[in-house]
Coordinates of C-alpha atoms in Angstrom, one line a residue:
Chain A
M239 CA -244.3 3.4 11.2
L240 CA -245.2 7.1 12.1
K241 CA -243.3 8.2 8.6
I242 CA -246.2 5.9 6.5
L243 CA -249.1 7.0 9.0
I244 CA -248.5 10.5 9.0
P245 CA -248.3 11.1 5.5
T246 CA -251.6 8.8 5.0
L247 CA -253.1 11.0 7.8
M248 CA -252.3 13.9 5.7
L249 CA -254.0 12.8 2.3
F250 CA -257.0 14.1 4.2
P251 CA -256.0 17.7 4.1
T252 CA -254.5 17.4 0.7
I253 CA -257.9 15.7 -0.6
W254 CA -260.3 18.5 1.1
L255 CA -258.1 21.8 0.1
S256 CA -256.9 20.3 -3.5
P257 CA -258.4 22.4 -6.1
A258 CA -261.0 20.2 -8.3
K259 CA -258.6 20.2 -11.4
W260 CA -255.5 18.5 -9.1
L261 CA -257.7 16.7 -6.7
W262 CA -257.1 13.2 -8.6
T263 CA -253.4 14.0 -9.3
T264 CA -252.2 15.0 -6.0
S265 CA -254.0 12.0 -4.1
I266 CA -252.5 9.5 -6.5
A267 CA -249.2 11.0 -6.4
Q268 CA -249.1 11.7 -2.5
S269 CA -250.4 8.0 -1.8
L270 CA -247.6 6.8 -4.8
I271 CA -244.9 8.4 -2.4
I272 CA -246.2 6.6 0.6
A273 CA -246.1 3.3 -1.4
L274 CA -242.9 3.9 -2.6
A275 CA -241.6 4.9 1.1
S276 CA -243.8 1.5 2.5
L277 CA -241.2 -0.3 0.5
S278 CA -238.4 0.3 2.8
W279 CA -240.0 -1.7 5.6
L280 CA -239.1 -4.4 3.4
K281 CA -235.3 -4.1 4.5
W282 CA -234.9 -6.5 7.2
S283 CA -232.5 -5.1 10.0
S284 CA -233.3 -6.0 12.9
E285 CA -232.3 -8.6 14.9
T286 CA -235.3 -9.2 16.9
G287 CA -238.5 -10.8 15.4
W288 CA -240.1 -7.0 15.4
S289 CA -238.9 -3.8 13.8
S290 CA -239.7 -0.4 13.0
S291 CA -241.8 -0.4 16.5
N292 CA -243.0 2.1 19.3
L293 CA -245.1 1.3 22.1
Y294 CA -248.5 0.5 20.1
L295 CA -247.0 -0.4 16.4
A296 CA -244.6 -2.3 14.9
T297 CA -243.7 -4.6 12.1
D298 CA -242.5 -8.3 11.6
P299 CA -242.0 -10.5 8.6
L300 CA -245.2 -11.7 8.7
S301 CA -247.0 -8.1 8.4
T302 CA -244.6 -6.2 6.6
P303 CA -245.8 -8.1 2.9
L304 CA -249.1 -7.0 3.7
L305 CA -248.5 -3.6 5.0
V306 CA -246.9 -2.8 1.6
L307 CA -249.6 -4.5 -0.1
T308 CA -252.0 -2.3 1.6
C309 CA -249.6 0.8 0.9
W310 CA -249.4 -0.4 -2.6
L311 CA -252.9 -0.6 -3.5
L312 CA -253.7 2.7 -2.4
P313 CA -252.8 4.8 -5.8
L314 CA -254.3 1.6 -7.6
M315 CA -257.5 2.0 -6.0
I316 CA -257.9 5.9 -6.5
L317 CA -256.8 5.1 -10.5
A318 CA -259.2 2.9 -10.9
S319 CA -262.0 4.9 -9.4
Q320 CA -261.4 8.0 -11.5
N321 CA -263.2 7.0 -14.5
H322 CA -266.5 6.2 -12.7
I323 CA -266.4 8.9 -10.2
S324 CA -265.8 11.7 -12.3
P325 CA -269.3 12.6 -13.1
E326 CA -270.5 13.4 -9.3
P327 CA -269.9 16.6 -7.9
L328 CA -266.8 17.5 -6.2
N329 CA -267.4 17.2 -2.5
R330 CA -269.0 13.8 -3.3
Q331 CA -265.6 12.9 -5.2
R332 CA -263.6 14.2 -2.1
T333 CA -265.7 12.1 0.5
Y334 CA -264.9 8.5 -1.4
I335 CA -261.6 9.0 -2.1
S336 CA -261.6 10.1 2.1
L337 CA -263.6 6.7 2.7
L338 CA -260.7 4.8 0.4
V339 CA -257.6 6.7 2.6
S340 CA -259.3 5.9 6.0
L341 CA -259.6 2.4 5.0
Q342 CA -256.0 2.5 4.2
T343 CA -255.4 3.5 7.9
F344 CA -257.5 1.7 9.7
L345 CA -256.0 -1.2 7.7
I346 CA -252.2 0.0 8.3
L347 CA -252.9 -0.1 12.2
A348 CA -254.5 -3.4 12.2
F349 CA -251.6 -5.1 10.0
G350 CA -249.3 -2.9 12.6
A351 CA -250.8 -3.0 15.9
T352 CA -248.9 -5.1 18.2
E353 CA -251.7 -5.4 20.8
I354 CA -254.3 -7.9 20.0
I355 CA -257.2 -5.4 21.3
M356 CA -256.3 -3.0 18.9
F357 CA -255.9 -5.3 15.8
Y358 CA -259.7 -6.1 16.6
I359 CA -260.6 -2.6 16.9
M360 CA -259.1 -1.9 13.7
F361 CA -260.6 -5.2 12.1
E362 CA -264.1 -4.1 13.1
A363 CA -263.6 -0.4 12.0
T364 CA -262.6 -1.4 8.4
L365 CA -265.9 -2.7 7.9
L366 CA -267.6 0.8 8.2
P367 CA -265.7 2.8 5.0
T368 CA -266.3 -0.8 3.3
L369 CA -270.3 -1.0 4.2
I370 CA -270.6 2.8 3.1
I371 CA -268.8 2.4 -0.3
I372 CA -270.8 -0.9 -1.1
T373 CA -274.2 0.5 -0.5
R374 CA -273.8 4.0 -1.4
W375 CA -271.8 3.5 -4.8
G376 CA -272.6 0.2 -5.8
N377 CA -274.5 -0.1 -9.2
Q378 CA -277.6 -2.2 -8.3
T379 CA -280.2 -2.9 -6.1
E380 CA -278.8 -5.8 -4.7
R381 CA -276.2 -3.4 -3.1
L382 CA -278.1 -2.7 -0.1
N383 CA -278.4 -7.1 0.6
A384 CA -274.6 -7.3 -0.2
G385 CA -273.9 -4.7 2.2
T386 CA -276.2 -6.5 5.0
Y387 CA -274.7 -9.6 4.1
F388 CA -271.0 -8.2 4.6
L389 CA -271.9 -6.3 8.0
F390 CA -273.7 -9.0 9.7
Y391 CA -272.0 -12.1 8.7
T392 CA -268.9 -10.3 9.6
L393 CA -270.3 -8.9 12.9
A394 CA -271.2 -12.1 14.4
G395 CA -268.4 -13.7 13.4
S396 CA -266.6 -11.1 15.6
L397 CA -268.5 -10.7 18.6
P398 CA -267.3 -13.8 20.3
L399 CA -263.8 -13.1 19.2
L400 CA -264.2 -9.9 21.6
V401 CA -265.4 -12.1 24.7
A402 CA -262.8 -14.7 23.8
L403 CA -260.2 -11.6 23.9
L404 CA -261.4 -9.9 27.0
L405 CA -261.3 -13.8 28.8
L406 CA -257.5 -14.1 27.7
Q407 CA -256.8 -10.7 28.8
N408 CA -258.2 -11.3 32.2
D409 CA -256.4 -14.6 32.6
N410 CA -253.3 -13.4 31.2
G411 CA -253.1 -9.5 32.4
T412 CA -252.2 -8.4 28.5
L413 CA -252.2 -9.1 25.3
S414 CA -249.3 -7.4 23.3
M415 CA -248.1 -9.6 20.5
F416 CA -244.4 -9.4 22.3
T417 CA -245.3 -11.7 24.8
L418 CA -248.1 -13.6 23.5
Q419 CA -245.5 -16.2 22.3
Y420 CA -243.7 -16.8 25.5
T421 CA -247.0 -17.2 27.6
Q422 CA -247.5 -20.5 28.8
P423 CA -249.6 -22.9 26.6
L424 CA -252.8 -23.1 28.0
H425 CA -254.3 -25.9 29.5
L426 CA -257.6 -26.3 27.5
L427 CA -259.6 -29.2 28.6
T428 CA -263.2 -28.2 29.1
W429 CA -266.3 -27.6 26.5
G430 CA -265.9 -23.8 27.8
D431 CA -262.2 -23.7 26.5
K432 CA -262.9 -25.5 23.3
L433 CA -265.6 -22.8 22.7
W434 CA -263.3 -20.5 23.7
W435 CA -260.9 -21.9 20.4
A436 CA -263.4 -21.3 18.2
A437 CA -264.3 -18.0 19.2
C438 CA -261.0 -16.9 18.6
L439 CA -260.7 -18.2 15.1
L440 CA -264.3 -17.5 14.0
A441 CA -264.3 -14.0 12.9
F442 CA -261.0 -14.6 10.7
L443 CA -262.8 -17.4 9.2
V444 CA -265.6 -15.7 8.2
K445 CA -263.5 -12.8 7.1
M446 CA -261.3 -15.1 4.9
P447 CA -263.6 -16.8 4.1
L448 CA -264.2 -20.5 4.8
Y449 CA -266.4 -22.4 2.8
G450 CA -269.2 -22.8 4.6
V451 CA -270.0 -18.9 6.1
H452 CA -268.5 -17.6 2.5
L453 CA -272.1 -16.3 1.4
W454 CA -271.0 -12.4 1.9
L455 CA -268.3 -12.3 -0.1
P456 CA -269.8 -12.9 -3.8
K457 CA -272.9 -10.5 -2.8
A458 CA -270.0 -8.0 -1.5
H459 CA -267.6 -8.2 -4.5
V460 CA -269.8 -8.1 -7.4
E461 CA -272.1 -5.1 -5.9
A462 CA -269.0 -3.1 -4.8
P463 CA -267.7 -0.4 -7.4
I464 CA -264.2 -1.2 -8.2
A465 CA -262.6 0.4 -5.2
G466 CA -264.2 -2.0 -3.4
S467 CA -264.3 -5.1 -4.8
M468 CA -260.2 -4.5 -5.2
I469 CA -259.7 -3.6 -1.5
L470 CA -262.0 -6.1 -0.2
A471 CA -260.2 -9.3 -2.6
A472 CA -256.6 -7.6 -2.3
V473 CA -256.3 -6.6 1.7
L474 CA -259.8 -7.4 3.6
L475 CA -259.5 -10.8 2.9
K476 CA -256.0 -11.2 4.3
L477 CA -256.9 -9.5 7.4
G478 CA -258.6 -12.7 8.6
G479 CA -255.5 -14.8 7.4
Y480 CA -253.6 -12.3 9.4
G481 CA -255.7 -12.5 12.2
M482 CA -255.6 -16.3 12.1
M483 CA -251.6 -16.3 12.0
R484 CA -251.3 -14.2 14.9
M485 CA -253.7 -16.2 17.2
M486 CA -252.6 -19.6 16.4
V487 CA -249.4 -19.1 18.5
M488 CA -251.5 -19.2 21.7
L489 CA -254.1 -21.6 20.3
D490 CA -252.0 -24.9 21.2
P491 CA -252.3 -27.6 21.7
L492 CA -256.1 -27.7 21.0
T493 CA -255.7 -27.4 17.5
K494 CA -254.4 -30.7 16.6
E495 CA -257.9 -31.8 17.4
L496 CA -260.3 -29.1 16.9
A497 CA -259.1 -27.8 13.5
Y498 CA -260.0 -31.0 11.5
P499 CA -264.0 -29.7 10.6
F500 CA -262.4 -26.4 9.3
I501 CA -259.4 -27.8 7.3
I502 CA -262.0 -30.1 5.7
L503 CA -264.3 -27.2 4.8
A504 CA -261.5 -25.2 3.4
L505 CA -260.4 -28.2 1.0
W506 CA -263.9 -29.0 0.4
G507 CA -264.5 -25.5 -0.4
I508 CA -261.7 -25.4 -3.0
I509 CA -263.5 -28.3 -5.4
M510 CA -267.3 -26.6 -4.5
T511 CA -266.1 -23.3 -5.5
G512 CA -264.3 -23.9 -8.4
S513 CA -267.1 -25.8 -9.8
I514 CA -269.3 -22.8 -9.0
C515 CA -266.9 -20.6 -10.7
L516 CA -267.3 -22.9 -14.1
R517 CA -271.3 -22.3 -14.2
Q518 CA -271.2 -18.7 -13.2
T519 CA -272.5 -16.4 -16.1
D520 CA -271.3 -12.8 -14.2
L521 CA -267.8 -12.0 -14.3
K522 CA -267.5 -10.3 -11.5
S523 CA -268.9 -13.4 -9.6
L524 CA -266.5 -15.7 -10.9
I525 CA -263.6 -14.0 -9.9
A526 CA -265.4 -13.6 -6.3
Y527 CA -265.9 -17.5 -5.8
S528 CA -262.4 -17.8 -7.2
S529 CA -261.1 -15.9 -4.3
V530 CA -263.1 -18.0 -1.9
G531 CA -261.6 -21.1 -3.2
H532 CA -257.8 -19.8 -2.8
M533 CA -258.5 -18.4 0.5
G534 CA -259.4 -22.3 1.5
L535 CA -256.5 -23.2 0.4
V536 CA -254.6 -20.5 2.7
A537 CA -256.7 -21.2 5.7
G538 CA -256.0 -25.4 5.2
G539 CA -252.5 -23.8 5.3
I540 CA -252.8 -21.9 8.5
L541 CA -254.8 -24.5 10.4
I542 CA -252.1 -27.3 10.1
Q543 CA -249.7 -25.2 12.0
T544 CA -246.4 -26.3 10.1
P545 CA -243.4 -23.8 9.0
W546 CA -244.1 -24.1 5.2
G547 CA -248.0 -23.9 5.4
F548 CA -247.5 -20.4 7.1
T549 CA -244.9 -19.8 4.4
G550 CA -247.1 -20.7 1.5
A551 CA -250.1 -19.3 3.1
I552 CA -248.6 -15.8 3.0
I553 CA -247.2 -16.1 0.0
L554 CA -250.2 -17.0 -1.6
M555 CA -252.3 -14.3 0.4
I556 CA -249.9 -11.3 -1.0
A557 CA -250.0 -12.7 -5.0
H558 CA -253.7 -13.6 -4.6
G559 CA -254.3 -9.8 -3.7
L560 CA -252.6 -8.7 -6.7
A561 CA -253.9 -10.8 -9.1
S562 CA -257.2 -11.3 -7.9
S563 CA -257.1 -7.5 -7.8
A564 CA -256.0 -7.2 -11.5
L565 CA -258.5 -9.5 -12.8
F566 CA -261.0 -7.1 -11.1
C567 CA -259.8 -3.7 -12.9
L568 CA -260.0 -6.0 -16.1
A569 CA -263.4 -6.9 -15.2
N570 CA -263.9 -3.3 -14.7
T571 CA -262.5 -2.0 -17.6
S572 CA -265.1 -4.3 -19.6
Y573 CA -267.9 -3.2 -17.4
E574 CA -267.3 0.6 -18.1
R575 CA -267.6 0.1 -21.6
T576 CA -270.3 -2.1 -21.7
H577 CA -272.1 -1.6 -18.7
S578 CA -273.2 -5.4 -18.0
R579 CA -270.9 -8.1 -16.1
T580 CA -272.6 -10.7 -18.2
M581 CA -269.4 -12.7 -19.9
L582 CA -272.1 -13.8 -22.8
L583 CA -272.2 -10.5 -23.7
A584 CA -268.9 -8.9 -24.0
R585 CA -267.2 -11.7 -25.7
G586 CA -264.3 -11.6 -28.2
M587 CA -262.8 -8.7 -26.7
Q588 CA -259.1 -9.5 -28.2
M589 CA -260.2 -8.3 -31.8
V590 CA -261.2 -4.7 -30.3
L591 CA -258.8 -4.4 -27.2
P592 CA -256.0 -6.8 -28.2
L593 CA -253.2 -5.1 -25.5
M594 CA -256.3 -5.6 -22.5
T595 CA -255.7 -9.4 -23.8
T596 CA -252.6 -9.3 -23.2
W597 CA -253.2 -8.2 -19.8
W598 CA -256.0 -10.4 -19.0
F599 CA -254.0 -13.4 -20.0
M600 CA -251.3 -12.4 -17.7
A601 CA -254.1 -12.0 -14.8
S602 CA -255.5 -15.5 -15.8
L603 CA -252.2 -16.9 -15.7
A604 CA -251.6 -15.9 -12.4
N605 CA -254.9 -17.0 -11.1
L606 CA -254.1 -20.4 -12.3
A607 CA -250.8 -20.4 -11.0
L608 CA -248.6 -20.7 -13.3
P609 CA -245.2 -21.4 -12.6
P610 CA -242.5 -18.9 -11.8
L611 CA -244.9 -16.9 -10.5
P612 CA -245.3 -16.7 -6.5
N613 CA -249.0 -18.0 -7.1
L614 CA -247.6 -21.1 -7.3
M615 CA -244.6 -20.9 -5.0
G616 CA -247.6 -20.5 -2.4
E617 CA -250.1 -23.0 -3.4
L618 CA -247.3 -25.4 -3.8
M619 CA -246.1 -25.1 -0.3
I620 CA -249.6 -25.0 1.3
I621 CA -250.1 -28.5 -1.4
T622 CA -247.0 -30.2 -0.3
S623 CA -247.4 -29.1 3.5
M624 CA -250.7 -30.6 3.2
F625 CA -249.5 -33.8 1.8
N626 CA -247.1 -34.0 4.3
W627 CA -250.5 -34.0 7.1
S628 CA -252.2 -36.4 5.7
Y629 CA -251.5 -37.7 2.2
W630 CA -255.5 -37.8 0.9
T631 CA -255.2 -34.0 0.7
L632 CA -253.4 -34.3 -2.0
L633 CA -256.5 -36.0 -3.8
L634 CA -258.7 -32.6 -2.9
T635 CA -255.9 -30.0 -3.7
G636 CA -255.2 -31.9 -6.7
I637 CA -258.8 -32.0 -8.0
G638 CA -259.0 -28.2 -6.9
T639 CA -256.0 -27.2 -8.8
L640 CA -257.4 -28.6 -11.8
I641 CA -260.6 -27.2 -11.8
T642 CA -258.7 -23.6 -11.1
A643 CA -256.8 -24.0 -14.3
S644 CA -259.9 -24.9 -16.0
Y645 CA -262.1 -21.9 -14.7
S646 CA -259.3 -19.3 -14.9
L647 CA -258.9 -20.2 -18.8
Y648 CA -262.6 -20.5 -19.2
L649 CA -262.3 -16.8 -17.7
F650 CA -260.0 -15.9 -20.2
L651 CA -261.5 -17.7 -23.5
M652 CA -264.8 -16.6 -22.8
T653 CA -264.1 -12.4 -22.6
Q654 CA -261.6 -12.4 -25.4
R655 CA -261.4 -15.5 -27.5
G656 CA -264.9 -16.1 -29.4
P657 CA -267.3 -13.9 -31.6
L658 CA -267.7 -10.5 -30.8
P659 CA -271.4 -10.0 -30.8
S660 CA -272.5 -8.3 -33.6
H661 CA -274.3 -5.5 -31.8
I662 CA -271.2 -3.8 -29.8
I663 CA -270.4 -0.6 -31.4
A664 CA -268.6 2.4 -30.0
L665 CA -266.2 0.7 -27.3
E666 CA -263.9 3.1 -26.0
P667 CA -260.4 2.6 -26.7
T668 CA -258.5 1.8 -23.3
H669 CA -257.1 4.5 -21.9
T670 CA -253.6 4.8 -20.6
R671 CA -254.6 4.9 -17.2
E672 CA -256.2 1.3 -17.2
H673 CA -253.2 -0.1 -19.0
L674 CA -251.1 1.7 -16.0
L675 CA -253.5 0.8 -13.3
I676 CA -253.1 -3.3 -14.6
T677 CA -249.3 -3.0 -15.3
L678 CA -248.6 -1.7 -11.6
H679 CA -250.5 -4.8 -10.7
L680 CA -249.1 -7.2 -12.6
I681 CA -245.4 -6.2 -12.3
P682 CA -244.9 -6.8 -8.4
I683 CA -246.0 -10.0 -9.1
I684 CA -243.6 -10.8 -11.7
L685 CA -240.7 -9.0 -9.8
L686 CA -241.5 -11.4 -6.5
I687 CA -240.7 -14.4 -9.0
L688 CA -237.0 -12.8 -8.6
K689 CA -237.2 -12.1 -4.7
P690 CA -239.6 -14.2 -3.3
E691 CA -237.8 -13.8 0.1
L692 CA -239.5 -10.7 0.9
I693 CA -242.6 -12.4 1.3
W694 CA -241.7 -15.4 3.0
G695 CA -242.7 -14.6 6.4
W696 CA -241.1 -15.5 9.5
C697 CA -240.7 -19.3 8.8
F698 CA -238.0 -19.2 7.1
Chain B
M44 CA -290.9 -34.9 -47.0
A45 CA -287.9 -34.2 -44.3
D46 CA -284.9 -33.9 -47.0
Y47 CA -287.1 -31.8 -49.3
R48 CA -285.8 -28.5 -49.8
E49 CA -286.8 -26.0 -52.1
A50 CA -285.2 -24.2 -54.9
P51 CA -283.8 -20.7 -53.5
L52 CA -285.9 -18.0 -54.1
A53 CA -289.0 -20.6 -55.4
T54 CA -291.9 -21.2 -53.1
R55 CA -293.2 -24.8 -52.1
P56 CA -296.1 -25.7 -53.9
K57 CA -299.2 -25.9 -52.2
T58 CA -299.2 -29.8 -51.5
L59 CA -295.7 -29.9 -50.0
D60 CA -296.5 -27.0 -47.7
P61 CA -295.9 -28.5 -44.1
A62 CA -299.4 -27.1 -43.0
E63 CA -301.3 -29.1 -45.8
Y64 CA -298.8 -32.0 -45.4
F65 CA -299.9 -32.7 -41.8
N66 CA -303.2 -31.8 -41.9
L67 CA -303.0 -29.0 -39.3
S68 CA -306.2 -27.5 -38.0
L69 CA -307.2 -24.0 -39.1
D70 CA -306.4 -23.0 -35.0
Q71 CA -303.1 -23.9 -35.2
R72 CA -302.4 -22.4 -38.6
R73 CA -303.8 -19.1 -37.3
A74 CA -302.0 -19.5 -34.2
E75 CA -298.9 -19.9 -36.5
E76 CA -299.2 -17.6 -38.3
E77 CA -299.6 -14.9 -35.6
R78 CA -296.5 -16.3 -33.9
A79 CA -294.4 -15.7 -37.4
G80 CA -295.7 -12.0 -37.1
L81 CA -294.8 -11.8 -33.3
R82 CA -291.3 -12.7 -34.5
A83 CA -291.2 -10.5 -37.5
Q84 CA -291.9 -7.8 -34.8
L85 CA -289.2 -8.4 -32.8
K86 CA -286.6 -8.8 -35.4
R87 CA -287.8 -5.6 -36.9
Q88 CA -287.2 -3.9 -33.5
Y89 CA -283.7 -5.4 -33.1
Q90 CA -282.8 -4.2 -36.8
M91 CA -284.0 -0.5 -36.2
Q92 CA -281.8 -0.7 -33.2
L93 CA -279.0 -2.4 -34.8
N94 CA -278.9 0.1 -38.1
N95 CA -279.7 3.3 -35.7
P96 CA -276.7 5.4 -36.8
H97 CA -277.6 7.7 -33.3
R98 CA -277.1 4.5 -31.1
K99 CA -273.7 4.5 -28.9
E100 CA -274.8 1.6 -26.4
L101 CA -275.5 -1.9 -26.1
I102 CA -278.9 -3.0 -27.4
E103 CA -280.7 -4.6 -24.3
D104 CA -281.9 -8.2 -24.7
P105 CA -284.8 -9.3 -22.7
A106 CA -284.4 -12.5 -22.8
L107 CA -280.7 -12.2 -21.6
T108 CA -281.7 -9.9 -18.8
R109 CA -284.5 -12.6 -17.7
W110 CA -282.0 -15.7 -18.1
V111 CA -279.2 -14.0 -16.2
Y112 CA -281.3 -13.1 -13.3
A113 CA -282.9 -16.6 -13.5
R114 CA -279.2 -17.7 -13.2
T115 CA -278.2 -15.3 -10.5
N116 CA -281.0 -15.8 -8.0
P117 CA -282.1 -19.6 -8.1
Y118 CA -282.5 -19.6 -4.3
N119 CA -285.6 -17.3 -4.2
H120 CA -287.2 -20.2 -6.1
F121 CA -285.8 -22.7 -3.9
R122 CA -287.6 -25.7 -2.7
A123 CA -286.9 -28.9 -0.6
T124 CA -287.7 -31.4 -2.9
K125 CA -286.4 -35.4 -2.7
K126 CA -283.9 -34.7 -5.6
T127 CA -282.3 -31.2 -4.1
S128 CA -282.3 -32.7 -0.7
L129 CA -280.2 -35.6 -2.2
L130 CA -278.1 -33.5 -3.7
G131 CA -277.3 -30.9 -1.3
G132 CA -276.6 -34.1 1.1
L133 CA -274.3 -35.7 -1.2
F134 CA -272.3 -33.2 -2.1
G135 CA -272.2 -30.6 0.9
V136 CA -272.8 -32.7 4.1
V137 CA -271.7 -36.5 3.2
P138 CA -268.1 -35.4 1.7
L139 CA -267.6 -33.6 5.2
F140 CA -268.0 -36.5 7.6
V141 CA -266.4 -38.9 4.8
L142 CA -263.4 -36.7 4.6
Y143 CA -263.3 -36.6 8.7
Y144 CA -263.3 -40.1 8.8
V145 CA -260.6 -40.6 6.1
L146 CA -258.3 -37.8 7.4
K147 CA -258.8 -38.8 10.9
T148 CA -258.1 -42.5 10.3
D149 CA -254.8 -41.6 8.2
R150 CA -253.2 -39.5 11.0
V151 CA -254.2 -41.1 14.1
W152 CA -254.3 -44.8 13.1
M153 CA -252.1 -45.1 10.1
R154 CA -249.0 -43.1 11.0

């Protein structure tokens, strides 16, 4: 664990001491080396449930895929920001990359944490750099509103979690994840216990987000600059899923009764957000709402507490992280050329940028969960386990999948096919950097077709 | 009258001019001419920007901007009327209760 954490911390001196000409090259190179080193976590040689552990940090099959995803995303984020940050003064560029690296550090500490209070502190700590990135470097005036919604929704959800965790610490003496699974199941009978149960999960449900409390997500995703959108869609939403999966261990047996409203909200949310996607005019907003839908499926899979549900949830989290981030990068290439997110404005791009169309096509196919991509594997496992939980959920998840396919195709057809507007001239040709960025997103998804065992989690 | 079209490059005879044929008042005709003038000015502005050889950016269409703003900010002008309350309840509240009832019955009593 330390062999990843210390190079990440050493990225700060690299950023601040590199000469201006080499800033981007060195930061991307170092973060890429860290990403490749993080792949060593995937080799699972431990006999116990946890590996690579010291007193405070450890990895297990649940956190390893998310850690690798986080480490993989940092060079991609820096690569994506290179164009729109370059006109700024040097120190501001350094600050921007430092914010991304600090976010990375907090995320590694969060996913690697073995004690739930540490996870909570890192969970909250990730809010700050993201807030600064959204409100300072966003492009429209709505970014302030977006930052406020983002911060206060998540904080309001997580304050009850702090109380719940301190209560648990009081009862159990420790909150270490190593021993959490072995504690006696708590006798949860009173209303206070039910509130405690809800408090444990609310923060993560807001973060995921669940359909009823999802309002912060479209705003934050749309107003954030590209690196902000990437990290939000790919990793920060998964913090919510990861937290839920950790907390589920000790929330039995109340979950059987109390999870119904949340499962229902999640399932209904898939259909509702899918329908909203079909009506969107803003490109990033469409991708943001599709994230809500996919995460609703993940929330449903986690809340029914079956092994296949958990496995499907992890697979879908990783696959969606990569696919959603790829879509945001593609939307950014369109935005950097036309300075508008309106889909109607930037139509017919296939005529002008045909190779980019290939990447749009593959990313849209990943979004609509085409077999044999891991997106389908995750969705199918969740849908199957929910079908086992209750036959009627198939209606909702089936219609949800149909709507997902239709808005993904709508996204592709709107941006790539159709007539090119006659007044669009002087579009820059695609840079190699942009092609590299998107291929680095899509290649892991394709490779995961061949070895999905890496992201199956601990239930298989 | 509806199917009549003059030959290309020819002009209509005065009696078949719609303003005369439908006996529109002078005020309406003046308003019509003003509107035609405004449209011509807008088209001219667009053509000037379209054919400007030094232009590198997109032509900004204020109608598109207003439409996009209206599509993205509906809640500022939201009013709770009978129709909106009915729609909100039908799609946002009732399904949750119906689903709760359906899923609970299926899980608890049917299986």
